[in-house]
CSV table of C-alpha atoms in Angstrom, one decimal:
chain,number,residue,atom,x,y,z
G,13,UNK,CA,0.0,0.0,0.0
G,14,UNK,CA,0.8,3.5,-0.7
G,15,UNK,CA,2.4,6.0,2.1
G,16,UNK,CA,3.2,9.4,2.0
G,17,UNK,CA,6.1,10.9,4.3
G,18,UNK,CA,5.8,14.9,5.2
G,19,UNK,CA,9.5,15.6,6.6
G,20,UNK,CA,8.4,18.5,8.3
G,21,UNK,CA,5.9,18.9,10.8
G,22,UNK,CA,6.0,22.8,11.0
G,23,UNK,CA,7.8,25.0,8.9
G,24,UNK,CA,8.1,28.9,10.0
G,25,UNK,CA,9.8,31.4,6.8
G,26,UNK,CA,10.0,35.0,7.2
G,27,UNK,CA,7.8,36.7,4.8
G,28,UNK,CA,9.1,37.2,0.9
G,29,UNK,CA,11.4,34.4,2.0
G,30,UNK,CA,11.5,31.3,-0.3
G,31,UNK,CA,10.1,28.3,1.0
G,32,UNK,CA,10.4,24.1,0.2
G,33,UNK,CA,7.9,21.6,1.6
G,34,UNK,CA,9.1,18.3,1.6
G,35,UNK,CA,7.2,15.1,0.3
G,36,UNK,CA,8.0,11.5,-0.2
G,37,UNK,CA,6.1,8.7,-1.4
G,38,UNK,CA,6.7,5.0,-0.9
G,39,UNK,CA,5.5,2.8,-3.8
G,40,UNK,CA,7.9,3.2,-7.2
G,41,UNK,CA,4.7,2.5,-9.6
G,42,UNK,CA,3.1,5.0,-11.6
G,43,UNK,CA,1.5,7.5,-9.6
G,44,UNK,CA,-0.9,10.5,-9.6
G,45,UNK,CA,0.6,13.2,-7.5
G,46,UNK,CA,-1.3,15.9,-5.4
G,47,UNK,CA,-0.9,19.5,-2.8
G,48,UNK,CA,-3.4,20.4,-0.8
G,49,UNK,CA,-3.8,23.2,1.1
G,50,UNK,CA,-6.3,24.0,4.1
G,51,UNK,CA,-6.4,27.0,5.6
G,52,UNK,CA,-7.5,27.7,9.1
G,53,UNK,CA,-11.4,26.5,9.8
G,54,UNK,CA,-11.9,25.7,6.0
G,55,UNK,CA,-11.5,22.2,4.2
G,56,UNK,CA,-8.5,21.0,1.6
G,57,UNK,CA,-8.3,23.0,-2.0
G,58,UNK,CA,-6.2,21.7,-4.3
G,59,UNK,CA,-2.9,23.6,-5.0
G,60,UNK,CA,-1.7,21.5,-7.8
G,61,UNK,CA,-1.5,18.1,-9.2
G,62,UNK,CA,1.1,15.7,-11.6
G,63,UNK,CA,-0.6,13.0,-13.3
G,64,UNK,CA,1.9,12.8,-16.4
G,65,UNK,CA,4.1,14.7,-18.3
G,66,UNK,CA,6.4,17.4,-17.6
G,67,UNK,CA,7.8,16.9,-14.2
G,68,UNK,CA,7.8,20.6,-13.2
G,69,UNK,CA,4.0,21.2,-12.1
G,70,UNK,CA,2.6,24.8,-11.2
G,71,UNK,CA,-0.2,25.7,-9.1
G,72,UNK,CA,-2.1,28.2,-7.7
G,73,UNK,CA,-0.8,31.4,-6.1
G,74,UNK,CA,2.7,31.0,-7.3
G,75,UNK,CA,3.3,27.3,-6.0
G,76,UNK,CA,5.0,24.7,-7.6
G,77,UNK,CA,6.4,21.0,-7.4
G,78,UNK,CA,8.7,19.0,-9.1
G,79,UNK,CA,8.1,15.4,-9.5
G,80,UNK,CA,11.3,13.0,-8.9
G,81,UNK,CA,10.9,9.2,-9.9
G,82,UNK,CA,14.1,8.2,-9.0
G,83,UNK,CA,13.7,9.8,-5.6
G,84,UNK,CA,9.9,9.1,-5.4
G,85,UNK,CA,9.8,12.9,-3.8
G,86,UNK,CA,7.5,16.0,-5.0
G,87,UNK,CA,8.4,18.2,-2.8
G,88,UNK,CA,6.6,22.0,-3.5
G,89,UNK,CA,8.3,25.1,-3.4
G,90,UNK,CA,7.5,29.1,-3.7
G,91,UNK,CA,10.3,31.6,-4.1
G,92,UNK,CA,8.7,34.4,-1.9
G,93,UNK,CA,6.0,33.5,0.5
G,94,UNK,CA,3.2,35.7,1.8
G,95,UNK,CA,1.9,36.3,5.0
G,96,UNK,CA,-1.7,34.5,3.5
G,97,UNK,CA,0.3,31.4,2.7
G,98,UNK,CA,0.0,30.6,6.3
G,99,UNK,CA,-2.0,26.9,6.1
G,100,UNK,CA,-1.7,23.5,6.5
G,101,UNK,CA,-0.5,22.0,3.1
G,102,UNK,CA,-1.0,18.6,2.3
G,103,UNK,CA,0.9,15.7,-0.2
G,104,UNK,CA,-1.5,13.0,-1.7
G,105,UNK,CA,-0.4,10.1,-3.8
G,106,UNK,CA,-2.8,7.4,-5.6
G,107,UNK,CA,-1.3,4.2,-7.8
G,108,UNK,CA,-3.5,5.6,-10.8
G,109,UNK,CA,-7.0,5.3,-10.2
G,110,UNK,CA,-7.1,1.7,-8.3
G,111,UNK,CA,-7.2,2.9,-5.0
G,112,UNK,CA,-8.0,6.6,-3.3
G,113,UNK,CA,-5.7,9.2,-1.9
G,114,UNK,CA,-3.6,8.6,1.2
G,115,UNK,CA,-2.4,11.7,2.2
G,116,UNK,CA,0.4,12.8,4.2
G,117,UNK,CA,0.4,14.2,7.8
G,118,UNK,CA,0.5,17.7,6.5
G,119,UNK,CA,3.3,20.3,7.0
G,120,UNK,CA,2.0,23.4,8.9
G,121,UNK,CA,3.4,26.5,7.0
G,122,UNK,CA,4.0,29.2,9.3
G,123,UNK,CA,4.9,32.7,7.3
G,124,UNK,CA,6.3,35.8,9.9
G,125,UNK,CA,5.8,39.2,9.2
A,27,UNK,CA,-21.6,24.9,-9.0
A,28,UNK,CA,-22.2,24.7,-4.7
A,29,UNK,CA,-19.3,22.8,-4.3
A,30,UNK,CA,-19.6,20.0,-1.7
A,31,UNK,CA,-22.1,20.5,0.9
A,32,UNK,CA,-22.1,19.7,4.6
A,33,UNK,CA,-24.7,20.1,7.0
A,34,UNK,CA,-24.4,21.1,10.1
A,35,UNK,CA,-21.2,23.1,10.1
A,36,UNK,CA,-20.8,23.1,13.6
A,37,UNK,CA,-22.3,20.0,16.0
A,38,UNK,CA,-22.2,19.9,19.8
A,39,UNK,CA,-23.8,17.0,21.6
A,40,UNK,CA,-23.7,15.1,24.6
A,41,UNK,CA,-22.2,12.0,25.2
A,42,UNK,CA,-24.3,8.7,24.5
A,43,UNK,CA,-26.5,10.9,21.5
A,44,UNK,CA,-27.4,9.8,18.2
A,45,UNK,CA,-24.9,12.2,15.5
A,46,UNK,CA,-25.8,12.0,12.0
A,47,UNK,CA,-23.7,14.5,9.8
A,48,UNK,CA,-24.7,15.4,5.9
A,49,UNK,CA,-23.3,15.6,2.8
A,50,UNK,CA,-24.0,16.2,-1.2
A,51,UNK,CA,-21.5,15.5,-3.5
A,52,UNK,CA,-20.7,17.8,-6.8
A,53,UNK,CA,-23.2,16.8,-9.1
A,54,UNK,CA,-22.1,14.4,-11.3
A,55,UNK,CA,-19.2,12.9,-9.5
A,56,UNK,CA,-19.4,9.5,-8.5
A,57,UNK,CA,-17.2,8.7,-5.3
A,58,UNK,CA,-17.8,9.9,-1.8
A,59,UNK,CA,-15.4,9.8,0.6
A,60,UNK,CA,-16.0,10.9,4.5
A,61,UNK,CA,-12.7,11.7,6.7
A,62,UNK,CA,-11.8,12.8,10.1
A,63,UNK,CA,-9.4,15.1,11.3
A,64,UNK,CA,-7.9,15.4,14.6
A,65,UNK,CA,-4.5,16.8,15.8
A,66,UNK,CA,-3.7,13.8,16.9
A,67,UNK,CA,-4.2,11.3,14.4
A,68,UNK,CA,-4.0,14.1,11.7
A,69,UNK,CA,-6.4,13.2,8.0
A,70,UNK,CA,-8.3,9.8,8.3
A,71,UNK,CA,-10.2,8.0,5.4
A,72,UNK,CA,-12.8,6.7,7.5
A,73,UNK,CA,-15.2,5.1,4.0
A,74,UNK,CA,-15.7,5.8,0.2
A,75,UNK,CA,-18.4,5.2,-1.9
A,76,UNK,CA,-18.1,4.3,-5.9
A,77,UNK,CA,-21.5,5.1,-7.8
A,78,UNK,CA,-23.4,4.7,-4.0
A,79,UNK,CA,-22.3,1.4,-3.0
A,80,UNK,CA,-19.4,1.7,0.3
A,81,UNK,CA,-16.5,0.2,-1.3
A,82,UNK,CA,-14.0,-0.2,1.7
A,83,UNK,CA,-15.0,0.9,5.3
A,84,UNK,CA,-11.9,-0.7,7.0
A,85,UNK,CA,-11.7,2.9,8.1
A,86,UNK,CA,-14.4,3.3,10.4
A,87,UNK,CA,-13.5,2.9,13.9
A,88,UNK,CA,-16.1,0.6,15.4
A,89,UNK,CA,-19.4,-0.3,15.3
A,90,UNK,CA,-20.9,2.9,16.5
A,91,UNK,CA,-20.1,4.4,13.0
A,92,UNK,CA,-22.2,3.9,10.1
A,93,UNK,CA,-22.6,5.9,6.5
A,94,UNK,CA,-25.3,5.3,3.8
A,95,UNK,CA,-25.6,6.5,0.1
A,96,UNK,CA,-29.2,6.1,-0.9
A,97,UNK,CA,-28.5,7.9,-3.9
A,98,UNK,CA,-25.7,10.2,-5.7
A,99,UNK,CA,-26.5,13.2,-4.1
A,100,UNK,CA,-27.0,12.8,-0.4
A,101,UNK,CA,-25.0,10.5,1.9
A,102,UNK,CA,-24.9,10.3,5.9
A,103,UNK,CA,-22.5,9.7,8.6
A,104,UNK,CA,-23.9,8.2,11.8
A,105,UNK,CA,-22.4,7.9,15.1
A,106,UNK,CA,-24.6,6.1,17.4
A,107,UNK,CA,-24.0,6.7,20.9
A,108,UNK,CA,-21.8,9.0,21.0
A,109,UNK,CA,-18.5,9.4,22.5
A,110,UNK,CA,-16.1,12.2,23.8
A,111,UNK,CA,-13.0,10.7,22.1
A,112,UNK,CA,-15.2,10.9,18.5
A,113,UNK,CA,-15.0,15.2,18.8
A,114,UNK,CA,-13.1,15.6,15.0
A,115,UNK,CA,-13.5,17.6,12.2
A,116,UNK,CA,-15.5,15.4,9.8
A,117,UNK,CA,-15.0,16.1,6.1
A,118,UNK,CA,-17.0,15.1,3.0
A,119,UNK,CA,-15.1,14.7,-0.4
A,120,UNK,CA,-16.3,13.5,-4.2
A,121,UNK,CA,-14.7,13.2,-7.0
A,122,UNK,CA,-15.2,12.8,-10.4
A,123,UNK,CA,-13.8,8.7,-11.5
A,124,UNK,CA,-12.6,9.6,-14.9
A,125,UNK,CA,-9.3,8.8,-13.3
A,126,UNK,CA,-10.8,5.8,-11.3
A,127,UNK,CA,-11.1,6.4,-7.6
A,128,UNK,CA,-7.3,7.9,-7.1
A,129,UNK,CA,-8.2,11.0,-9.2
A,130,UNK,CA,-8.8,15.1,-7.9
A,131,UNK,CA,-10.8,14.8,-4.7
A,132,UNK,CA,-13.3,18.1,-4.4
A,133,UNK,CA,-13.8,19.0,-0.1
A,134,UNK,CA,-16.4,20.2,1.5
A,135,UNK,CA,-15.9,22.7,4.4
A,136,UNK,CA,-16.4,20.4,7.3
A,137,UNK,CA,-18.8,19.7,10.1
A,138,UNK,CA,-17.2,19.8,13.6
A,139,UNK,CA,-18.3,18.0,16.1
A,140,UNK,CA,-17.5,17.9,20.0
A,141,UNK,CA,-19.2,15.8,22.4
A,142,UNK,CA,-19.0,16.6,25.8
């Protein structure tokens, strides 16, 4: 079965800062790839998603991931955080449709002023 | 479109009570997923639905949790009595299974629920 490793519980970045949230996945089959973000009170929005193709994945409000077979990692980055990026962010992985999402533990993304 | 729908947003209720928490899926899509969330034990996949009929429940953590999908808009999520230890955030996801069931998974807000 599938698992999903979030390195980092909480990550605090100053503001305009750039930022790297860490994800690894465990199976080496083909995958479908996802960031989710929650912010406080609210339920998970999708930030972005790799299902095939290019390996460089962008998202919404300036977020993007990189998907590494080799290293079964997509870890998602932003150059400059904001002060609104403050949120719990989320990796998902599926084996391609047979099973759902197992998500991560979620990194807590903590931007100071 | 509404998005996914949960009803109530917020649920407070006393220990040994009946709980039975709401959803409607995106019209159209055809899997239904219920979590819980809890500092503790973090996002849990607690049952999912393919076209209405509960697919895995292995999820659910005992016997005093049920869900139902009478038809592709409406589920339910029971919890019957009630416990303290069962105060969560309880979310409501579909999703559209063009890409089979491990495809983009749409959230609804959340209903949270304490039990005193």
């Amino acid at each position: 079965a599938q698992s999903v490793t979030q390195l980092d519980s909480q990550v605090p970045v100053f503001e305009e800062a750039p930022v790297e949230l860490r994800c690894n996945y465990s199976s080496s089959v083909s995958v479908y790839l996802f960031w989710y973000v929650q912010y406080p009170n609210q339920g998970l929005q999708l930030l972005l998603k790799y299902l095939s193709g290019s390996t460089l994945v962008k998202g919404i409000n300036g977020f993007e991931a990189e998907f590494n077979k080799s290293q079964t990692s997509f870890h998602l980055r932003k150059p400059s955080v904001h002060i609104s990026d403050t949120a719990e962010y989320f990796c998902a992985v599926s084996d391609k449709g047979n099973t759902p999402l197992v998500f991560g533990k979620g990194t807590r993304l903590s931007v100071i002023a | 479109d509404a998005g996914v729908i949960q009803s109530p947003r917020h649920e407070v209720t006393e220990m040994g009570q009946e709980v039975t928490l709401r959803c409607k899926p995106i019209s159209g899509h055809n899997s239904l997923f219920w979590y819980r969330q809890t500092m503790m034990r973090g996002l849990e996949l607690l049952i999912y639905f393919n076209n209405n009929v509960p697919i895995d429940d292995s999820g659910m953590p005992e016997d005093r949790f049920s869900a139902k999908m009478p038809n592709a808009s409406f589920s339910t999520l029971k919890i019957q009595p009630s416990e303290p230890r069962d105060s969560a955030v309880y979310f409501c996801a579909s999703s559209l299974g063009v890409m089979g069931l491990g495809g983009e998974q749409f959230f609804g807000p959340g209903t949270r629920l304490t039990v005193l």
